[in-house]
Structure formats: C-alpha cells, structure tokens
Short mmCIF file of C-alpha atoms in Angstrom, two decimals:
data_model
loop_
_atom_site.label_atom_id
_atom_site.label_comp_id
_atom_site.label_asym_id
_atom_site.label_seq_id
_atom_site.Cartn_x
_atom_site.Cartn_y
_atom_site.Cartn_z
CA UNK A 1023 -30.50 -73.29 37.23
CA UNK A 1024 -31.66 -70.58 34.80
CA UNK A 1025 -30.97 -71.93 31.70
CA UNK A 1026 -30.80 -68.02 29.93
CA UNK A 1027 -27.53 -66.81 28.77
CA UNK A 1028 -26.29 -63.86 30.81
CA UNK A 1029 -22.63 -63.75 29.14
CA UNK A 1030 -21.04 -64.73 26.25
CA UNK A 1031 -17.56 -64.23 24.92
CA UNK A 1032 -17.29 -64.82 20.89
CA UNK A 1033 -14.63 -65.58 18.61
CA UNK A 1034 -12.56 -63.29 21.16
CA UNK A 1035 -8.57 -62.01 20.48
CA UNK A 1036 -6.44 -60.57 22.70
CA UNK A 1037 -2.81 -60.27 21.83
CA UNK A 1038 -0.10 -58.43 23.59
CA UNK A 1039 2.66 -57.18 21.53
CA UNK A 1040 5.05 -60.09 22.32
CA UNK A 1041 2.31 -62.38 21.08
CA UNK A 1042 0.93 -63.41 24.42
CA UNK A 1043 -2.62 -63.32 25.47
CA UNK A 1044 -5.45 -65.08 24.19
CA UNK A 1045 -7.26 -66.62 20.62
CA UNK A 1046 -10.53 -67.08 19.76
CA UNK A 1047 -12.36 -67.85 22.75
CA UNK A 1048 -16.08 -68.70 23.23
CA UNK A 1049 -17.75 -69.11 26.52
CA UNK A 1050 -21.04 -68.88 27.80
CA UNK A 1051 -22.14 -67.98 31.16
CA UNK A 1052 -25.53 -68.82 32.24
CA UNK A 1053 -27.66 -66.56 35.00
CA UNK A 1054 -26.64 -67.57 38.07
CA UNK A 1055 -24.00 -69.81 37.40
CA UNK A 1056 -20.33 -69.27 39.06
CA UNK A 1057 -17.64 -69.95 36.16
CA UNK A 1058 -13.86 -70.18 37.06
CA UNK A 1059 -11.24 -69.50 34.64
CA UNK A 1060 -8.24 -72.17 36.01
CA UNK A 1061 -5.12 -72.47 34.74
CA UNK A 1062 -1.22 -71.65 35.70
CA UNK A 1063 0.76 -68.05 35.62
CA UNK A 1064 0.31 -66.51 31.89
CA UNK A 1065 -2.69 -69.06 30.60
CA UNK A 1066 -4.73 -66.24 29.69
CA UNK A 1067 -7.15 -66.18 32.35
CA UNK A 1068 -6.83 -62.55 33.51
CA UNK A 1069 -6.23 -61.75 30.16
CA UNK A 1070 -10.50 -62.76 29.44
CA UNK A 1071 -11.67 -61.17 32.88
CA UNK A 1072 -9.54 -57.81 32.27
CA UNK A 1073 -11.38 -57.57 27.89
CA UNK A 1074 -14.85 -58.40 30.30
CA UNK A 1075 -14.15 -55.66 32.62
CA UNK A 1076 -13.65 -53.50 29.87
CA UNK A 1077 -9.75 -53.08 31.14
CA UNK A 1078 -7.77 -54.24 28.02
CA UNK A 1079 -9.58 -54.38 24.69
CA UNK A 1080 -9.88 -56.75 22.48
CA UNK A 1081 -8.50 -57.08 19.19
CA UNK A 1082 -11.43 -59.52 17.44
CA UNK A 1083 -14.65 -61.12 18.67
CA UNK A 1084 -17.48 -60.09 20.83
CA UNK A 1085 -18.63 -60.17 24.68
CA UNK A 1086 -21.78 -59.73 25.47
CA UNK A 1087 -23.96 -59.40 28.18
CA UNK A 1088 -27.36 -59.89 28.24
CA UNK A 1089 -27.44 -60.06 24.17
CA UNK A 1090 -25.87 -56.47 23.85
CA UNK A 1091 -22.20 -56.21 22.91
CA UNK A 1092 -20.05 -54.13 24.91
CA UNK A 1093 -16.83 -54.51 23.84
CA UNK A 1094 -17.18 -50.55 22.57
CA UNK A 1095 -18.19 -49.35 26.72
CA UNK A 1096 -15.55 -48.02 28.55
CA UNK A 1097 -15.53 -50.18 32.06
CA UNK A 1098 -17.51 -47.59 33.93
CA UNK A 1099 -20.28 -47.75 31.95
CA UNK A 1100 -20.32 -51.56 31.52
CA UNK A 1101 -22.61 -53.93 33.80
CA UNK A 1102 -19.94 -55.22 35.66
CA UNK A 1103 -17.83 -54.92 38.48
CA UNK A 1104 -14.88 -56.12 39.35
CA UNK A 1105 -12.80 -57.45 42.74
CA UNK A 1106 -9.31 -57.75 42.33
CA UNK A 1107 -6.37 -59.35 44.07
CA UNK A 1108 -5.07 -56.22 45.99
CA UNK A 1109 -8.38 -55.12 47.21
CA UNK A 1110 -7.67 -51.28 45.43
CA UNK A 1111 -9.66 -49.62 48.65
CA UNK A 1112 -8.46 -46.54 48.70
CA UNK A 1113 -6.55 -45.64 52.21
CA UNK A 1114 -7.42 -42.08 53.66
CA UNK A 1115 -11.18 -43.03 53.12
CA UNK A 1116 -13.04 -45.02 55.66
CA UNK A 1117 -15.10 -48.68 54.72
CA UNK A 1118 -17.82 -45.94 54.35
CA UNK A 1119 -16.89 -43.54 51.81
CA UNK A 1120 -15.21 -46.07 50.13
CA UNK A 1121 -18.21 -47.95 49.49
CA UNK A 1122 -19.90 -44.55 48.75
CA UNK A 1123 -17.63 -43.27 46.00
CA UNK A 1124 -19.55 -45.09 42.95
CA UNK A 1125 -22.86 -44.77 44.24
CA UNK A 1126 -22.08 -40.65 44.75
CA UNK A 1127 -20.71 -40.73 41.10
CA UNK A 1128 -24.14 -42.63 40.12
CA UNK A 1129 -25.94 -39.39 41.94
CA UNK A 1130 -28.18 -41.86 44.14
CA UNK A 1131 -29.50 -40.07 46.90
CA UNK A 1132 -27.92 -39.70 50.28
CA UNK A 1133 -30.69 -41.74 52.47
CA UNK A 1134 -30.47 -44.77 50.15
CA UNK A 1135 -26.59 -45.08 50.13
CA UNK A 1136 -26.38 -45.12 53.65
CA UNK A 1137 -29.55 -47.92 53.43
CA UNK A 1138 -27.66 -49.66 50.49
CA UNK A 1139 -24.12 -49.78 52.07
CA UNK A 1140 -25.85 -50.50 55.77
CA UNK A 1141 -27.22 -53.72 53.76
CA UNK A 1142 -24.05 -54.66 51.64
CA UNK A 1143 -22.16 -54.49 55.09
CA UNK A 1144 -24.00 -57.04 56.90
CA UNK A 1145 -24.30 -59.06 53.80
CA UNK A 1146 -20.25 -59.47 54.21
CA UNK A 1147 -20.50 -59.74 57.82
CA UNK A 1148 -18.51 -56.73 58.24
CA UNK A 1149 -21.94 -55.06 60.11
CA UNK A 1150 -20.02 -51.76 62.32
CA UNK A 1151 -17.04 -51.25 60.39
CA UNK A 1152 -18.32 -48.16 58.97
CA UNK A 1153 -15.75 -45.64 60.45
CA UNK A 1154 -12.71 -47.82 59.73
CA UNK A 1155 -9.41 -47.29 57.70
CA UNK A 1156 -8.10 -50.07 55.58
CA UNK A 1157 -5.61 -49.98 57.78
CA UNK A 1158 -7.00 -50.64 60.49
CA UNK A 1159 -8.35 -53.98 59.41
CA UNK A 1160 -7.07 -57.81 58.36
CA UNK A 1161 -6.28 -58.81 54.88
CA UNK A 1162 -9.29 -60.83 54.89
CA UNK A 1163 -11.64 -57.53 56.18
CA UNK A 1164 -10.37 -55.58 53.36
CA UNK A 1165 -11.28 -58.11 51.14
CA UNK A 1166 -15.20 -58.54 52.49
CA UNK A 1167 -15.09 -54.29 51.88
CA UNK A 1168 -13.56 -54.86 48.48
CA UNK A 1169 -16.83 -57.23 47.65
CA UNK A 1170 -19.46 -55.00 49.05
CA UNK A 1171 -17.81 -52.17 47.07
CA UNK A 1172 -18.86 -54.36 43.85
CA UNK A 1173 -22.17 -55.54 45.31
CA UNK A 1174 -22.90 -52.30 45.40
CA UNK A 1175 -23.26 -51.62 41.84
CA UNK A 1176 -25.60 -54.17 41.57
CA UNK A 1177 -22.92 -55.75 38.46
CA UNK A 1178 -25.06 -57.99 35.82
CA UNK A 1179 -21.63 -59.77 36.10
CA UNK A 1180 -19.38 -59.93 38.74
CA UNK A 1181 -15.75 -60.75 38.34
CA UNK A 1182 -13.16 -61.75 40.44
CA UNK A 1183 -9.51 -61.66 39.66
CA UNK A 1184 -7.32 -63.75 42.54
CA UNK A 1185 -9.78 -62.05 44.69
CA UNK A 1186 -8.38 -64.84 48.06
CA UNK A 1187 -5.13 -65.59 47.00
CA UNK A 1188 -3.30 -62.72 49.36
CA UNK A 1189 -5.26 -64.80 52.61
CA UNK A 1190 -3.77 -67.77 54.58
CA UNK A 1191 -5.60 -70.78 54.55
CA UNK A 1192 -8.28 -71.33 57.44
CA UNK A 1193 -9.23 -67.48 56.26
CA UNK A 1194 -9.06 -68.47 52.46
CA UNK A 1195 -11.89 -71.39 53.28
CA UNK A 1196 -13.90 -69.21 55.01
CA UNK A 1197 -14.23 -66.31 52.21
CA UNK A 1198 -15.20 -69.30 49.65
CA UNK A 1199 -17.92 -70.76 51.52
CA UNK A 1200 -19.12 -67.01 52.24
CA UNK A 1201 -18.66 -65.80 48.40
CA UNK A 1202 -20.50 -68.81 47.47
CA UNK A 1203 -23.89 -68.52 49.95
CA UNK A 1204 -23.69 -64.81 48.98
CA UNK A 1205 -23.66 -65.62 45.52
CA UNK A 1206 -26.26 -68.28 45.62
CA UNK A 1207 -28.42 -66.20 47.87
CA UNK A 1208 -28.09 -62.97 45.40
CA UNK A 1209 -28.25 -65.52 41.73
CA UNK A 1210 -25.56 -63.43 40.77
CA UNK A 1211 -23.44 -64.37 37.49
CA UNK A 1212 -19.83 -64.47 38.69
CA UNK A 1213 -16.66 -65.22 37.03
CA UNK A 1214 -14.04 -66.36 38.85
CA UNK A 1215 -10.42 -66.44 37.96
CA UNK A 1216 -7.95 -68.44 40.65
CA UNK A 1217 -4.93 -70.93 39.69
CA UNK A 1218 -5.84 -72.79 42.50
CA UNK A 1219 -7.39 -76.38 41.68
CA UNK A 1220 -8.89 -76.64 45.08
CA UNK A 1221 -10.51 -73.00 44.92
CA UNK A 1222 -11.81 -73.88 41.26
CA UNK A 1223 -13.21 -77.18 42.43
CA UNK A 1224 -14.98 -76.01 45.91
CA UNK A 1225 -16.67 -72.98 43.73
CA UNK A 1226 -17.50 -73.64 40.72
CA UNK A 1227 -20.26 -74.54 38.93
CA UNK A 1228 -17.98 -74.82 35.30
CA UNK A 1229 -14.46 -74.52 35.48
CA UNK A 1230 -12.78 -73.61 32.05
CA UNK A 1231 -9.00 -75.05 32.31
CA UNK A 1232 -6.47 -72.48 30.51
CA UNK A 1233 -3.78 -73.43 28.66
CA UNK A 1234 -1.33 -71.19 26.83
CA UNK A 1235 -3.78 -68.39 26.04
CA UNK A 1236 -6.61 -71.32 24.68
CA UNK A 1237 -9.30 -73.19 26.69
CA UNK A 1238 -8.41 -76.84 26.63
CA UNK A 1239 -11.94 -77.81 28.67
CA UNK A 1240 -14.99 -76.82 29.75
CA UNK A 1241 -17.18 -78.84 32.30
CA UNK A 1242 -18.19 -79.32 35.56
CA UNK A 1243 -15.77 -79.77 38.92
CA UNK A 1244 -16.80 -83.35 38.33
CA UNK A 1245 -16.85 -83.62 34.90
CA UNK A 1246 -13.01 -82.01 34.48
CA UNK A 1247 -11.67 -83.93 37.37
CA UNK A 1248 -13.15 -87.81 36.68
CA UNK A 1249 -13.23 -87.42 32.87
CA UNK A 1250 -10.09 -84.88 31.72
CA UNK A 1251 -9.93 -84.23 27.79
CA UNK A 1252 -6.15 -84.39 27.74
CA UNK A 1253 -2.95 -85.79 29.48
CA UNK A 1254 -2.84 -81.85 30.61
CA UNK A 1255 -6.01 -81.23 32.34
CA UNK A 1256 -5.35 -84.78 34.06
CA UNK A 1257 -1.76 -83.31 34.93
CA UNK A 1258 -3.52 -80.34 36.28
CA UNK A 1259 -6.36 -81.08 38.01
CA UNK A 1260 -5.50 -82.97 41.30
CA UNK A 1261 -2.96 -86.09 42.00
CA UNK A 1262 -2.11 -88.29 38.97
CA UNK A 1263 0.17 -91.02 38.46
CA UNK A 1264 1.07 -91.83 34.85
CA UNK A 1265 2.49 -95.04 33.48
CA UNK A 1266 4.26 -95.41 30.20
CA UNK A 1267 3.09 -98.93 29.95
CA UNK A 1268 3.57 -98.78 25.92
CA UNK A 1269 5.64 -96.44 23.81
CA UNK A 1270 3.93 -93.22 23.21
CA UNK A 1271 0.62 -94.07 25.17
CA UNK A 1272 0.17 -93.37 28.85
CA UNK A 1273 -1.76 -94.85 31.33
CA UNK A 1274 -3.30 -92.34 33.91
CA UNK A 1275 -4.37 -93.17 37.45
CA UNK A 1276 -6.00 -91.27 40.76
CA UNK A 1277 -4.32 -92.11 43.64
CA UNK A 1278 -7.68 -92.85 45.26
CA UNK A 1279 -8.18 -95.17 42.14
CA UNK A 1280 -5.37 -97.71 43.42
CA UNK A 1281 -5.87 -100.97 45.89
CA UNK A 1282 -2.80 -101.58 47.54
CA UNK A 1283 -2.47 -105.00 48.79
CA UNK A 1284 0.62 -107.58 50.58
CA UNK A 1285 2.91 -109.43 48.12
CA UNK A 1286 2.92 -109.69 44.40
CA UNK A 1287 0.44 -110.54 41.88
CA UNK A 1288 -2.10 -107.49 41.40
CA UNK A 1289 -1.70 -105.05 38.08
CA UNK A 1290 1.16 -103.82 39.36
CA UNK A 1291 3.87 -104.94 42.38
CA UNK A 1292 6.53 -103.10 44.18
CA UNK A 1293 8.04 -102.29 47.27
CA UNK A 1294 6.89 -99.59 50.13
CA UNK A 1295 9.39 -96.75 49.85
CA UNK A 1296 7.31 -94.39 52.05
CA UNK A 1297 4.02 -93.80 54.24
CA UNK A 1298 2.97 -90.61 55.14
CA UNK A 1299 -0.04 -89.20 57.62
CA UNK A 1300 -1.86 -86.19 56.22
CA UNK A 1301 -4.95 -86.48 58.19
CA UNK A 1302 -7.75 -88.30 57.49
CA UNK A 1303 -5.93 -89.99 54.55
CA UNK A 1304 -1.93 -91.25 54.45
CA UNK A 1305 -0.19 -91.42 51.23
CA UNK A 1306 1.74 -94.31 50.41
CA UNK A 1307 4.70 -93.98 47.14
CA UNK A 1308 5.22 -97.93 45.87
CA UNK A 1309 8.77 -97.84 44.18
CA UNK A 1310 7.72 -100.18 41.00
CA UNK A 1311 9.51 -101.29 37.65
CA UNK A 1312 7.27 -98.18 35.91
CA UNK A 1313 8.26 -95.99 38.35
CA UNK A 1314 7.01 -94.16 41.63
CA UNK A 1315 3.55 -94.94 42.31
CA UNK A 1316 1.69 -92.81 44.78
CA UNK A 1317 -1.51 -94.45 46.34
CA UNK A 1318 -3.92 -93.19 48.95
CA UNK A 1319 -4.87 -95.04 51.93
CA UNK A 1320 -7.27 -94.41 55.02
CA UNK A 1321 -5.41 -94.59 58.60
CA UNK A 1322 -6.74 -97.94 59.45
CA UNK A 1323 -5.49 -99.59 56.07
CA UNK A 1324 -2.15 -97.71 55.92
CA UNK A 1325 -1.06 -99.22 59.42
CA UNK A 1326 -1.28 -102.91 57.95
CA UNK A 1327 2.17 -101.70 55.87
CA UNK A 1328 5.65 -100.68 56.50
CA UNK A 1329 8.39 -99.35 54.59
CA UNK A 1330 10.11 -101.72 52.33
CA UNK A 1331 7.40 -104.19 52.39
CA UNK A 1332 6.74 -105.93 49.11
CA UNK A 1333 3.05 -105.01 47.72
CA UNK A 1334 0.55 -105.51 44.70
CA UNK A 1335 -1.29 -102.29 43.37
CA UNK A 1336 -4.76 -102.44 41.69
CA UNK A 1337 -6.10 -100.10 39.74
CA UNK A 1338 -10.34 -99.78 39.85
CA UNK A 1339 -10.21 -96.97 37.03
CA UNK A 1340 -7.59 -95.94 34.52
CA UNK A 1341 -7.38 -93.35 31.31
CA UNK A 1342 -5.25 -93.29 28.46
CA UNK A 1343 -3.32 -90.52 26.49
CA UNK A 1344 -1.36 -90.74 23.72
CA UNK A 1345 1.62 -88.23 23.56
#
C-alpha cells in the first residue's frame, strides 16, 4: 500500500453545547487505505466524518488533506464527498439528473457527463437505470445511485456515514464486497463509519474503536480483534467471556479459544446448560463456579455432548485486564 499520507486529523475538538462530541483526535489515513470509525450510538464517530465533510466545524485542531488544511472550506469546495445513511437522492429527479446536478454546478460539459455518469453507472452495476425515480427502485439501488453520485466528484476522500445500515442482510453483504472491489479497483481513500463489528472487520484496512467521544485503538481487523488494548475493545469487538478469577483482574477468553472436553479436570469444569446450531459452528454455554461460559464447537464435536453433561474447559489463549 502507498505509504503517503492522504488525510490527517490533528489535535481535533468538537464539542456540542451539552458537552458531547469529540477531544483531541489524531488520525492518519494513508492513500488507498479504507479506515472505519467503530464504535456504539454517540462515540463520536459521525461527529469526525461530519468536521471532514466540512458539515460541523471544529472548535480546535486541524484536518488535512493532502498536506493543505481545510478546516476553513465550506463542504462544497472541499475534496470530498460524502454518502450518507438515507441516500439524500433527491425524488422528482431521475438516477440521471441526479447524478448530473454536481457535475452541471462544476460547468463540465454536456458530452462528458453523460460519458462520466454512463461509466459511474456500470461501475455500481446499476448499467440502464438512467430514466428511473428513486422510487421506483430498492433500498439497496438507491444506495449504488447514492455512491456513483460521490464517485462522481472524483472525492480525494470519500466518506461514508452508515452508508448499509438501512439494507437487510444478504443485500448488506453484497454492497460490502462491491464497495470494497470498487474501492480497491479505484485506490480511493475512504472513511468508513458503521457500529457494526462485522461491517468494520470485513472492510477495513484500520478500524479506529470509539469510545465516549475519544479513540481507545487504532489497528488492524486483526490486530484490534486478537490483541484489544482494553477490557472495552475486548467487550466490543466480537464474543468474549470474562472471568473474575482474582479481585479486580479479569481474565478474558474467545469462545473459539476454549477446548471443551468430558468430565472434570481441565482449567475450568462445569456442566452443559445448553447447545445450540448456528450453522457451520454450535455454541455451547458451560454453567461453571465463575459463571456462564460460552464455547464454540464445530457440528461433529458438539454432537459428542448433551445438556447437563459434566465437562472440562481449556483455554489455548487468554488476556488480562485489570478494572
């Protein structure tokens, strides 16, 4: 990857009258590179897209693209663009002149927006559409329209507020793995904000976990999920069992982490209190003196148990945190 530094937030303040928001964040986003900004309702995360957008401003610190500050642009002028969670396609124009409007307002001639917008189309798979009303189309459609629009402008930085988050499932997937191959394929600089684990963890190149309007880490999928810097990123970032095993220090485990064998004598015994099938793994919860356990199993192992059964857990990687 292009090692260059296409974004960088400094020192950056944004505080909201009842003292929400965000402190003194730095980030750096390399060319390229797909960032995610993770974290629950009211972390902060829009908070840092919306001062990069140029939609709230900030009340100390720097963002800069490409070395140049912008934090004095108002958000047409900046190099960004931005997707958000409600699409904002505007209803009595079709797919067409909706895609149109900011390349008319950039005066590009008439010839190359129909070539540009013919392109962005098919880049979204949404080739024929042209004629269309919002209206007329899926959730998921809109959406695709909604991230030509932005293509469009040919952003330095793309961002992405939620952009999925209004799709079911199977259709959620599929605009992931698209937004990803059209990101890798374009080596566009995206950040992506999502309070969805999975979402962070399938796109991402460095997620940046929020927490309370401060950045608590900053890694890779791998890096934030196998080695968290606190008992909260470990809380947040997939399944977890913790074990107060001494005061004030806890003992964290993956479920994937745990060997679950018959009778006593491993790290930890219990008792079976329930198997469930969820596909190609089951989860098994060990009632135990420190509590529930929850330990993952594939089919062919989980079918040598049943409920009740007494049972010895092992654990093949643990972390500590101290309250």
């Amino acid at each position: 990857m292009d090692e260059t530094i296409k974004l960088e937030i400094r020192n950056m303040t944004k505080l909201y009258k009842n003292g929400d928001g965000v402190k003194n964040i730095n980030l750096k986003v390399r060319k390229g590179e797909l960032m995610t900004l993770l974290g629950p309702s009211g972390c902060g995360k829009t908070t840092i897209l919306r001062t990069i957008g140029g939609f709230l401003q900030c009340n100390a610190g720097e963002i800069l693209i490409d070395g140049k500050n912008i934090v004095a642009m108002p958000p047409e002028k900046r190099p960004t663009a931005m997707v958000f969670q409600s699409y904002n396609l505007w209803p009595h124009m079709t797919v067409y002149d909706n895609l149109a409007f900011g390349l008319k307002l950039r005066k590009i001639p008439k010839p190359e927006i129909a070539e540009r917008i013919a392109d962005a189309l098919k880049l979204v798979k949404m080739e024929g559409m042209e004629k269309k009303y919002p209206n007329q189309m899926s959730g998921g459609q809109q959406q695709r329209v909604a991230i030509a629009r932005s293509l469009l402008l040919k952003p330095e930085v793309l961002l992405l507020d939620e952009p999925f988050s209004a799709l079911d499932a199977k259709i959620r997937m599929q605009m992931r793995e698209e937004l990803r191959k059209i990101q890798t394929d374009l080596d566009i600089t995206v950040v992506f904000v999502t309070h969805d684990q999975e979402e962070a963890m399938a796109l991402s190149d460095v997620t940046v976990v929020m927490n309370k309007g401060s950045v608590e880490q900053i890694g890779s999928p791998y890096e934030i999920y196998h080695h968290p810097a606190s008992r909260y990123v470990a809380d947040f970032i997939g399944e977890m069992n913790f074990i107060e095993a001494k005061l004030g220090v806890h003992t964290a485990i993956r479920p994937e982490n745990i060997t679950v064998r018959k009778g006593p004598g491993g790290d930890l015994d219990g008792t079976v209190r329930n198997i469930m099938m969820l596909g190609h793994y089951t989860e098994m919860i060990v009632d135990t003196e420190l509590g529930l356990i929850k330990a993952f199993l594939s089919g062919g192992e989980a079918e040598e148990f049943v409920r009740g059964e007494a049972v010895s857990l092992y654990f093949s990687e643990t972390k500590e945190f101290s309250e």
